[in-house]
């Protein structure tokens, strides 16, 4: 039995660290990068790199990745039935080998099922897209996936594919100030950075909060996993820097007395 358990444990994915983990550039976007991204991706922006036929959809994709912290597979799996307007939640659901999904490479939800809150502002953005652009293309291909292929392609109206999603972000990479390796996943890292700052503020106001348990639920991770460390690099660097500055400031005052 012990040998069996050891074999199972050996198959579990291990969270690896690399030599430059503490010195590498953070994977989240800074304030300047966010400003340039959202300014350019705005559907009415003159800097928008996309044709007018897909601007509203693409802007919503970027906004949802940033505000919800979801993965690409989770985003492309969202169906209209998963959006609860009354309770303002979006349900992330695992649907592996879904027979109703005709995409050759099915986007997969790698995490646990959960409900994610959406603000009334985000709800209005989704509603505007669904009742506007999406409605124009969906008539020929009835399904309830939120994001669809648009334009003059023969695939117009079909669920948005992983390849089309990746092509979208290849175009976004050209926006000024964004890192060369920019991807949709960096917005997930950015969400985790924003989350850490918000939890710090909430802790000051409400007292001790189990940050990792809350983070794991929203991200869909198994409770008590160590994967949060991968997404929390920028915040940990900032906190460490602030602590070191505070310590050295106090040390300086001490040394000044000698």
mmCIF file of C-alpha atoms in Angstrom, residues 32-49 59 175:
data_model
loop_
_atom_site.group_PDB
_atom_site.id
_atom_site.type_symbol
_atom_site.label_atom_id
_atom_site.label_comp_id
_atom_site.label_asym_id
_atom_site.label_seq_id
_atom_site.Cartn_x
_atom_site.Cartn_y
_atom_site.Cartn_z
ATOM 1 C CA UNK A 32 1.724 52.420 -17.038
ATOM 2 C CA UNK A 33 1.310 49.203 -19.017
ATOM 3 C CA UNK A 34 -2.321 48.873 -17.952
ATOM 4 C CA UNK A 35 -3.004 52.466 -18.957
ATOM 5 C CA UNK A 36 -1.591 51.924 -22.456
ATOM 6 C CA UNK A 37 -3.373 48.591 -22.876
ATOM 7 C CA UNK A 38 -6.861 49.730 -21.926
ATOM 8 C CA UNK A 39 -6.519 53.042 -23.705
ATOM 9 C CA UNK A 40 -5.584 51.317 -26.967
ATOM 10 C CA UNK A 41 -8.044 48.432 -26.675
ATOM 11 C CA UNK A 42 -11.003 50.758 -26.125
ATOM 12 C CA UNK A 43 -13.463 50.112 -28.961
ATOM 13 C CA UNK A 44 -13.555 53.812 -29.906
ATOM 14 C CA UNK A 45 -9.794 54.406 -29.659
ATOM 15 C CA UNK A 46 -7.903 55.584 -32.737
ATOM 16 C CA UNK A 47 -5.024 53.380 -31.553
ATOM 17 C CA UNK A 48 -7.159 50.242 -31.537
ATOM 18 C CA UNK A 49 -5.290 47.608 -33.614
ATOM 19 C CA UNK A 59 -12.262 44.852 -25.668
ATOM 20 C CA UNK A 175 0.695 48.135 -28.305
#
